[in-house]
Amino acid sequence: MSRGPGLVRPRRLRSSAPVRRLVAETRLHPAELVLPLFVVEGAEQVRPIGSMPGVVQHTRDSLRAAALEAARAGVGGVMLFGVPARKDETGSGACDPEGVLSVAVRDVVAEVGHDLVVMADLCLDEFTDHGHCGVLDAAGRVDNDATLAHYARMAVVLAEAGAAMVGPSGMMDGQVRAVRTALDDAGHHDVAVLAYAAKYASAFYGPFREAVDSSLTGDRATYQQDPANGEEALREVALDVAEGADLVMVKPATAYLDLVRRVSETVSVPVAAYQVSGEYAMIEAAAANGWIDRDRAILESLTCIRRAGAGVILTYWAGEVARWLRAV
Ligand code: PBG
């Protein structure tokens, strides 16, 4: 009489580190990590960001050094955010070729060339005195179509500074088309658009507001998505792909992994996810209290974002994790 195959034992494939490594379905690689960096106009000293231990507001010089370090670690790209010395009603610094962000793009390209992908955030919120992502109409509402004209100009300014990729993050309707058209009209066919396609009105952006000295009062609920909605994200993503997005992003990451999965199964362009400031701060804060194992929590969080379907991950730990990955 045959004894049959016996008990099915999935634990066999977990029995040792080499076996687990052999059958791992998901691997992280430095090349798919993108490091967001903040630079402050006129800053003479690096300033720590209290709610993001380990992340700083850079000077021009320290930004160059940080970009070089990221390139050496094998990071895939950097996403630059500029904090201007002066903010105004229309965020005019955003479209100024001598403004903080354009200067930062030129500096970083001069430092690392195109050893990694130099990306720039394309939004007005760091530059407006009211802190919204667009310009306001007479009634004080964010004026979608008037904002698109600013985004179009900003895209060309950033491309001329040398950005290889721009990340429109303001969630205005038609922003990808406006940016793509402006880039093409100016001859910048090769500059790619990483669309913040499904960006939610999230409390997890809290620490970022400190990072960019945000002046926002109120919220962004009339343009960023409602966390209650998933189908809507698929509509947003489809629109951005139709408008010419080269990559689409879901943001934040951890609380929105269902959408990372659904979006990655729906579109054929690469999908990015942004592990945002609050996700970073929560792990750092818990680890600082001795409540979780910091390094394991970081690797687990990134592995799970990758497993959900993100091919590109923006994370404030990109440099550090890239070094870990290279060491193993
Ligand atoms: C807007 C922008 C924000 C973030 C990236 N781009 C803030 C917001 O939408 O309120 C948040 C990133 C983070 O929290 O790490 N330009």
Short mmCIF file of C-alpha atoms and ligand atoms in Angstrom, two decimals:
data_model
loop_
_atom_site.label_atom_id
_atom_site.label_comp_id
_atom_site.label_asym_id
_atom_site.label_seq_id
_atom_site.Cartn_x
_atom_site.Cartn_y
_atom_site.Cartn_z
CA MET A 1 0.00 0.00 0.00
CA SER A 2 1.39 3.41 -1.01
CA ARG A 3 2.13 5.80 1.81
CA GLY A 4 1.20 8.82 -0.31
CA PRO A 5 3.07 12.08 -0.27
CA GLY A 6 2.71 12.58 3.47
CA LEU A 7 1.96 15.82 5.20
CA VAL A 8 2.35 18.92 3.05
CA ARG A 9 5.09 20.90 4.74
CA PRO A 10 5.44 24.54 3.55
CA ARG A 11 7.86 25.05 6.43
CA ARG A 12 10.54 23.17 4.44
CA LEU A 13 11.03 26.27 2.30
CA ARG A 14 11.45 28.38 5.42
CA SER A 15 13.87 26.07 7.17
CA SER A 16 17.09 28.04 6.65
CA ALA A 17 18.19 31.46 5.56
CA PRO A 18 19.67 30.19 2.26
CA VAL A 19 16.42 28.40 1.35
CA ARG A 20 14.36 31.46 2.26
CA ARG A 21 16.67 33.61 0.18
CA LEU A 22 16.41 31.19 -2.75
CA VAL A 23 12.62 31.27 -2.89
CA ALA A 24 12.01 34.91 -1.96
CA GLU A 25 9.45 36.31 -4.39
CA THR A 26 10.41 39.90 -3.82
CA ARG A 27 13.82 41.52 -3.75
CA LEU A 28 14.77 45.11 -3.18
CA HIS A 29 17.37 46.74 -5.36
CA PRO A 30 18.99 50.16 -4.88
CA ALA A 31 18.18 51.13 -8.47
CA GLU A 32 14.46 51.21 -7.79
CA LEU A 33 14.76 53.53 -4.78
CA VAL A 34 14.37 57.30 -5.10
CA LEU A 35 15.62 59.68 -2.42
CA PRO A 36 13.61 62.88 -1.80
CA LEU A 37 15.85 65.83 -0.86
CA PHE A 38 14.98 69.30 0.47
CA VAL A 39 17.01 72.43 -0.22
CA VAL A 40 16.46 75.86 1.29
CA GLU A 41 17.22 79.03 -0.62
CA GLY A 42 20.02 81.04 0.93
CA ALA A 43 20.56 78.56 3.78
CA GLU A 44 24.05 78.62 5.17
CA GLN A 45 23.61 75.74 7.55
CA VAL A 46 22.03 72.34 7.30
CA ARG A 47 18.87 72.30 9.42
CA PRO A 48 17.50 69.14 10.96
CA ILE A 49 13.79 68.46 10.51
CA GLY A 50 12.49 67.70 14.00
CA SER A 51 9.68 65.40 12.92
CA MET A 52 11.93 63.47 10.51
CA PRO A 53 15.02 62.48 12.49
CA GLY A 54 17.89 61.90 10.06
CA VAL A 55 16.36 64.06 7.29
CA VAL A 56 17.54 67.64 6.85
CA GLN A 57 16.92 70.84 4.96
CA HIS A 58 20.00 71.18 2.79
CA THR A 59 22.16 74.09 1.77
CA ARG A 60 23.29 74.20 -1.85
CA ASP A 61 26.58 72.56 -0.90
CA SER A 62 25.17 69.86 1.33
CA LEU A 63 22.57 69.04 -1.33
CA ARG A 64 25.30 68.35 -3.85
CA ALA A 65 27.11 66.16 -1.33
CA ALA A 66 23.91 64.25 -0.51
CA ALA A 67 23.17 63.65 -4.18
CA LEU A 68 26.69 62.37 -4.74
CA GLU A 69 26.40 60.05 -1.77
CA ALA A 70 23.10 58.72 -3.11
CA ALA A 71 24.64 58.14 -6.54
CA ARG A 72 27.57 56.29 -4.97
CA ALA A 73 25.15 54.10 -3.03
CA GLY A 74 23.50 53.15 -6.32
CA VAL A 75 20.18 54.87 -5.64
CA GLY A 76 18.02 55.12 -8.76
CA GLY A 77 17.08 58.74 -8.51
CA VAL A 78 16.64 61.83 -6.38
CA MET A 79 13.45 63.89 -6.11
CA LEU A 80 14.23 67.52 -5.34
CA PHE A 81 12.03 69.88 -3.33
CA GLY A 82 12.89 73.57 -3.00
CA VAL A 83 12.02 75.91 -0.16
CA PRO A 84 12.18 79.52 -1.36
CA ALA A 85 13.31 82.46 0.77
CA ARG A 86 10.11 84.31 -0.07
CA LYS A 87 6.66 82.97 -0.83
CA ASP A 88 3.97 84.93 -2.65
CA GLU A 89 0.39 84.62 -3.80
CA THR A 90 1.14 82.97 -7.13
CA GLY A 91 4.22 81.02 -6.07
CA SER A 92 6.30 82.94 -8.60
CA GLY A 93 9.54 81.38 -7.32
CA ALA A 94 8.43 78.10 -8.88
CA CYS A 95 8.78 79.47 -12.41
CA ASP A 96 11.92 81.47 -11.80
CA PRO A 97 14.93 80.03 -13.66
CA GLU A 98 17.06 81.44 -10.84
CA GLY A 99 14.68 80.10 -8.17
CA VAL A 100 15.76 77.62 -5.53
CA LEU A 101 14.52 74.51 -7.33
CA SER A 102 16.02 75.29 -10.74
CA VAL A 103 19.32 76.14 -9.11
CA ALA A 104 19.15 72.87 -7.16
CA VAL A 105 18.51 70.87 -10.33
CA ARG A 106 21.49 72.52 -12.06
CA ASP A 107 23.70 71.93 -9.01
CA VAL A 108 22.78 68.28 -8.72
CA VAL A 109 23.17 67.61 -12.44
CA ALA A 110 26.58 69.31 -12.30
CA GLU A 111 27.55 67.09 -9.38
CA VAL A 112 26.28 63.66 -10.45
CA GLY A 113 25.53 64.14 -14.14
CA HIS A 114 23.05 61.52 -15.05
CA ASP A 115 24.46 58.70 -12.93
CA LEU A 116 21.04 58.71 -11.35
CA VAL A 117 17.72 60.16 -12.48
CA VAL A 118 17.43 63.78 -11.38
CA MET A 119 13.77 64.49 -10.69
CA ALA A 120 12.06 67.66 -9.52
CA ASP A 121 8.77 68.07 -7.74
CA LEU A 122 6.44 70.12 -9.90
CA CYS A 123 4.00 71.95 -7.64
CA LEU A 124 3.38 75.42 -6.28
CA ASP A 125 2.77 74.63 -2.61
CA GLU A 126 6.30 75.31 -1.40
CA PHE A 127 6.21 78.64 -3.21
CA THR A 128 2.78 80.07 -2.38
CA ASP A 129 2.20 82.17 0.75
CA HIS A 130 -1.17 80.44 1.28
CA GLY A 131 0.49 77.02 0.88
CA HIS A 132 -1.94 75.60 -1.68
CA CYS A 133 -0.74 73.59 -4.65
CA GLY A 134 -2.23 76.06 -7.10
CA VAL A 135 -3.19 79.69 -7.52
CA LEU A 136 -6.45 80.96 -6.03
CA ASP A 137 -9.43 82.57 -7.73
CA ALA A 138 -11.21 85.69 -6.48
CA ALA A 139 -13.23 83.60 -4.06
CA GLY A 140 -10.11 82.03 -2.57
CA ARG A 141 -10.62 78.62 -4.20
CA VAL A 142 -7.84 76.75 -5.94
CA ASP A 143 -8.23 77.65 -9.61
CA ASN A 144 -7.56 74.50 -11.61
CA ASP A 145 -7.06 75.88 -15.10
CA ALA A 146 -5.17 78.99 -14.06
CA THR A 147 -2.82 76.69 -12.13
CA LEU A 148 -2.13 74.57 -15.22
CA ALA A 149 -0.51 77.55 -16.93
CA HIS A 150 1.92 77.85 -14.01
CA TYR A 151 2.70 74.12 -14.09
CA ALA A 152 3.37 74.33 -17.82
CA ARG A 153 5.88 77.15 -17.32
CA MET A 154 7.44 75.44 -14.33
CA ALA A 155 7.92 72.22 -16.33
CA VAL A 156 9.88 74.02 -19.01
CA VAL A 157 11.99 75.90 -16.45
CA LEU A 158 12.87 72.63 -14.69
CA ALA A 159 13.62 70.88 -17.98
CA GLU A 160 15.88 73.74 -19.00
CA ALA A 161 17.69 73.43 -15.68
CA GLY A 162 18.40 69.80 -16.59
CA ALA A 163 15.74 67.72 -14.84
CA ALA A 164 15.39 64.32 -16.49
CA MET A 165 11.97 63.77 -14.95
CA VAL A 166 9.34 66.04 -13.42
CA GLY A 167 6.78 65.00 -10.83
CA PRO A 168 3.55 66.98 -11.05
CA SER A 169 2.13 66.53 -7.55
CA GLY A 170 -0.65 69.09 -7.32
CA MET A 171 -3.59 66.87 -8.34
CA MET A 172 -5.03 69.47 -10.72
CA ASP A 173 -7.20 68.02 -13.48
CA GLY A 174 -5.32 67.98 -16.77
CA GLN A 175 -1.91 68.60 -15.20
CA VAL A 176 -0.15 65.80 -17.01
CA ARG A 177 -1.41 66.94 -20.40
CA ALA A 178 -0.49 70.55 -19.64
CA VAL A 179 3.02 69.57 -18.58
CA ARG A 180 3.57 67.10 -21.44
CA THR A 181 2.38 69.60 -24.03
CA ALA A 182 4.54 72.39 -22.65
CA LEU A 183 7.60 70.14 -22.56
CA ASP A 184 7.04 68.95 -26.12
CA ASP A 185 6.39 72.44 -27.44
CA ALA A 186 9.69 73.55 -25.94
CA GLY A 187 11.52 70.60 -27.51
CA HIS A 188 11.93 68.62 -24.28
CA HIS A 189 10.60 65.36 -25.67
CA ASP A 190 13.01 63.36 -23.54
CA VAL A 191 11.98 64.78 -20.19
CA ALA A 192 9.73 62.21 -18.54
CA VAL A 193 6.64 62.76 -16.43
CA LEU A 194 6.25 60.87 -13.17
CA ALA A 195 2.60 61.59 -12.42
CA TYR A 196 1.40 61.69 -8.85
CA ALA A 197 -1.73 60.05 -10.20
CA ALA A 198 -3.47 58.74 -7.08
CA LYS A 199 -2.45 61.16 -4.38
CA TYR A 200 -4.59 61.21 -1.29
CA ALA A 201 -5.43 64.04 1.11
CA SER A 202 -3.46 62.34 3.85
CA ALA A 203 -2.58 63.09 7.45
CA PHE A 204 0.62 61.17 6.80
CA TYR A 205 2.12 64.24 5.07
CA GLY A 206 2.33 66.02 8.43
CA PRO A 207 6.12 66.03 8.85
CA PHE A 208 6.63 67.12 5.22
CA ARG A 209 4.93 70.40 6.05
CA GLU A 210 7.77 71.13 8.46
CA ALA A 211 10.30 69.99 5.88
CA VAL A 212 9.12 72.62 3.39
CA ASP A 213 8.14 75.33 5.91
CA SER A 214 4.58 75.04 4.64
CA SER A 215 2.26 77.96 5.26
CA LEU A 216 -0.91 75.96 4.60
CA THR A 217 -3.91 76.44 6.84
CA GLY A 218 -6.83 74.14 6.15
CA ASP A 219 -6.46 71.14 3.88
CA ARG A 220 -6.18 69.99 0.29
CA ALA A 221 -9.39 67.97 0.19
CA THR A 222 -10.79 69.78 -2.88
CA TYR A 223 -7.96 68.49 -5.05
CA GLN A 224 -6.28 65.51 -3.39
CA GLN A 225 -8.26 62.30 -3.19
CA ASP A 226 -10.55 61.13 -0.43
CA PRO A 227 -8.94 58.19 1.43
CA ALA A 228 -12.32 56.45 1.27
CA ASN A 229 -12.10 55.99 -2.49
CA GLY A 230 -10.34 53.33 -4.53
CA GLU A 231 -12.24 53.22 -7.83
CA GLU A 232 -11.56 56.91 -8.19
CA ALA A 233 -7.82 56.21 -8.06
CA LEU A 234 -8.16 53.95 -11.08
CA ARG A 235 -9.94 56.73 -12.95
CA GLU A 236 -7.23 59.22 -12.01
CA VAL A 237 -4.51 56.82 -13.12
CA ALA A 238 -6.24 56.08 -16.44
CA LEU A 239 -6.53 59.80 -17.14
CA ASP A 240 -2.87 60.40 -16.40
CA VAL A 241 -1.76 57.56 -18.64
CA ALA A 242 -4.00 58.88 -21.42
CA GLU A 243 -2.52 62.35 -20.91
CA GLY A 244 0.99 61.02 -21.38
CA ALA A 245 2.34 60.02 -17.97
CA ASP A 246 5.48 57.89 -18.29
CA LEU A 247 5.13 56.53 -14.76
CA VAL A 248 2.24 56.78 -12.32
CA MET A 249 2.48 57.05 -8.57
CA VAL A 250 0.33 56.06 -5.63
CA LYS A 251 0.84 58.12 -2.48
CA PRO A 252 1.07 57.49 0.46
CA ALA A 253 2.24 53.89 0.23
CA THR A 254 1.62 51.74 3.27
CA ALA A 255 -2.02 52.54 3.94
CA TYR A 256 -2.75 52.37 0.21
CA LEU A 257 -1.15 49.07 -0.79
CA ASP A 258 -4.48 47.85 -2.17
CA LEU A 259 -4.20 50.61 -4.75
CA VAL A 260 -0.55 49.93 -5.49
CA ARG A 261 -1.68 46.39 -6.31
CA ARG A 262 -4.74 47.37 -8.34
CA VAL A 263 -2.93 50.07 -10.27
CA SER A 264 0.01 47.80 -11.07
CA GLU A 265 -2.39 45.18 -12.41
CA THR A 266 -4.27 47.76 -14.46
CA VAL A 267 -1.63 49.82 -16.24
CA SER A 268 1.43 48.81 -18.20
CA VAL A 269 3.53 51.87 -17.37
CA PRO A 270 5.82 51.58 -14.34
CA VAL A 271 4.15 52.19 -10.99
CA ALA A 272 5.81 54.15 -8.21
CA ALA A 273 4.79 54.47 -4.58
CA TYR A 274 5.80 57.21 -2.16
CA GLN A 275 6.56 56.16 1.38
CA VAL A 276 5.77 59.59 2.80
CA SER A 277 7.07 61.63 5.69
CA GLY A 278 4.55 60.33 8.22
CA GLU A 279 5.38 56.72 7.38
CA TYR A 280 9.02 57.56 7.95
CA ALA A 281 8.34 59.44 11.18
CA MET A 282 6.22 56.66 12.68
CA ILE A 283 8.92 54.04 12.27
CA GLU A 284 11.69 56.36 13.46
CA ALA A 285 9.69 57.46 16.49
CA ALA A 286 8.70 53.96 17.52
CA ALA A 287 12.27 52.77 17.04
CA ALA A 288 13.66 55.69 19.06
CA ASN A 289 11.43 54.54 21.91
CA GLY A 290 12.73 51.02 21.61
CA TRP A 291 9.31 49.76 20.57
CA ILE A 292 10.27 48.23 17.23
CA ASP A 293 13.45 47.04 15.55
CA ARG A 294 14.20 49.98 13.28
CA ASP A 295 16.18 48.30 10.52
CA ARG A 296 13.89 45.31 10.24
CA ALA A 297 10.83 47.55 10.17
CA ILE A 298 12.34 49.66 7.41
CA LEU A 299 13.22 46.67 5.24
CA GLU A 300 9.86 45.03 5.87
CA SER A 301 7.95 48.19 4.97
CA LEU A 302 9.86 48.58 1.70
CA THR A 303 9.66 44.90 0.80
CA CYS A 304 5.90 44.97 1.25
CA ILE A 305 5.49 48.09 -0.90
CA ARG A 306 7.53 46.31 -3.57
CA ARG A 307 5.51 43.10 -3.14
CA ALA A 308 2.26 45.05 -3.59
CA GLY A 309 3.44 45.97 -7.09
CA ALA A 310 5.50 49.15 -6.92
CA GLY A 311 8.49 49.02 -9.25
CA VAL A 312 9.82 52.35 -7.99
CA ILE A 313 9.74 53.50 -4.36
CA LEU A 314 10.33 57.00 -3.08
CA THR A 315 11.64 56.75 0.47
CA TYR A 316 13.66 58.92 2.82
CA TRP A 317 15.68 55.82 3.66
CA ALA A 318 16.77 55.28 0.04
CA GLY A 319 20.44 56.05 0.64
CA GLU A 320 20.78 54.06 3.82
CA VAL A 321 18.88 51.06 2.48
CA ALA A 322 20.83 51.10 -0.78
CA ARG A 323 24.03 50.79 1.27
CA TRP A 324 22.57 47.89 3.25
CA LEU A 325 21.54 46.13 0.06
CA ARG A 326 24.97 46.54 -1.43
CA ALA A 327 26.60 45.15 1.66
CA VAL A 328 24.75 41.82 1.51
C1 PBG B 1 3.21 68.61 -2.63
C2 PBG B 1 3.81 67.41 -1.97
C3 PBG B 1 3.53 66.94 -0.68
C4 PBG B 1 4.33 65.82 -0.50
C5 PBG B 1 5.07 65.64 -1.66
N1 PBG B 1 4.70 66.62 -2.57
C6 PBG B 1 2.70 67.51 0.39
C7 PBG B 1 1.26 67.60 0.24
O1 PBG B 1 0.68 67.19 -0.76
O2 PBG B 1 0.64 68.13 1.15
C8 PBG B 1 4.36 64.98 0.73
C9 PBG B 1 5.53 64.09 0.87
C10 PBG B 1 5.69 63.52 2.21
O3 PBG B 1 4.85 63.67 3.11
O4 PBG B 1 6.72 62.87 2.41
N2 PBG B 1 4.17 69.30 -3.39
#
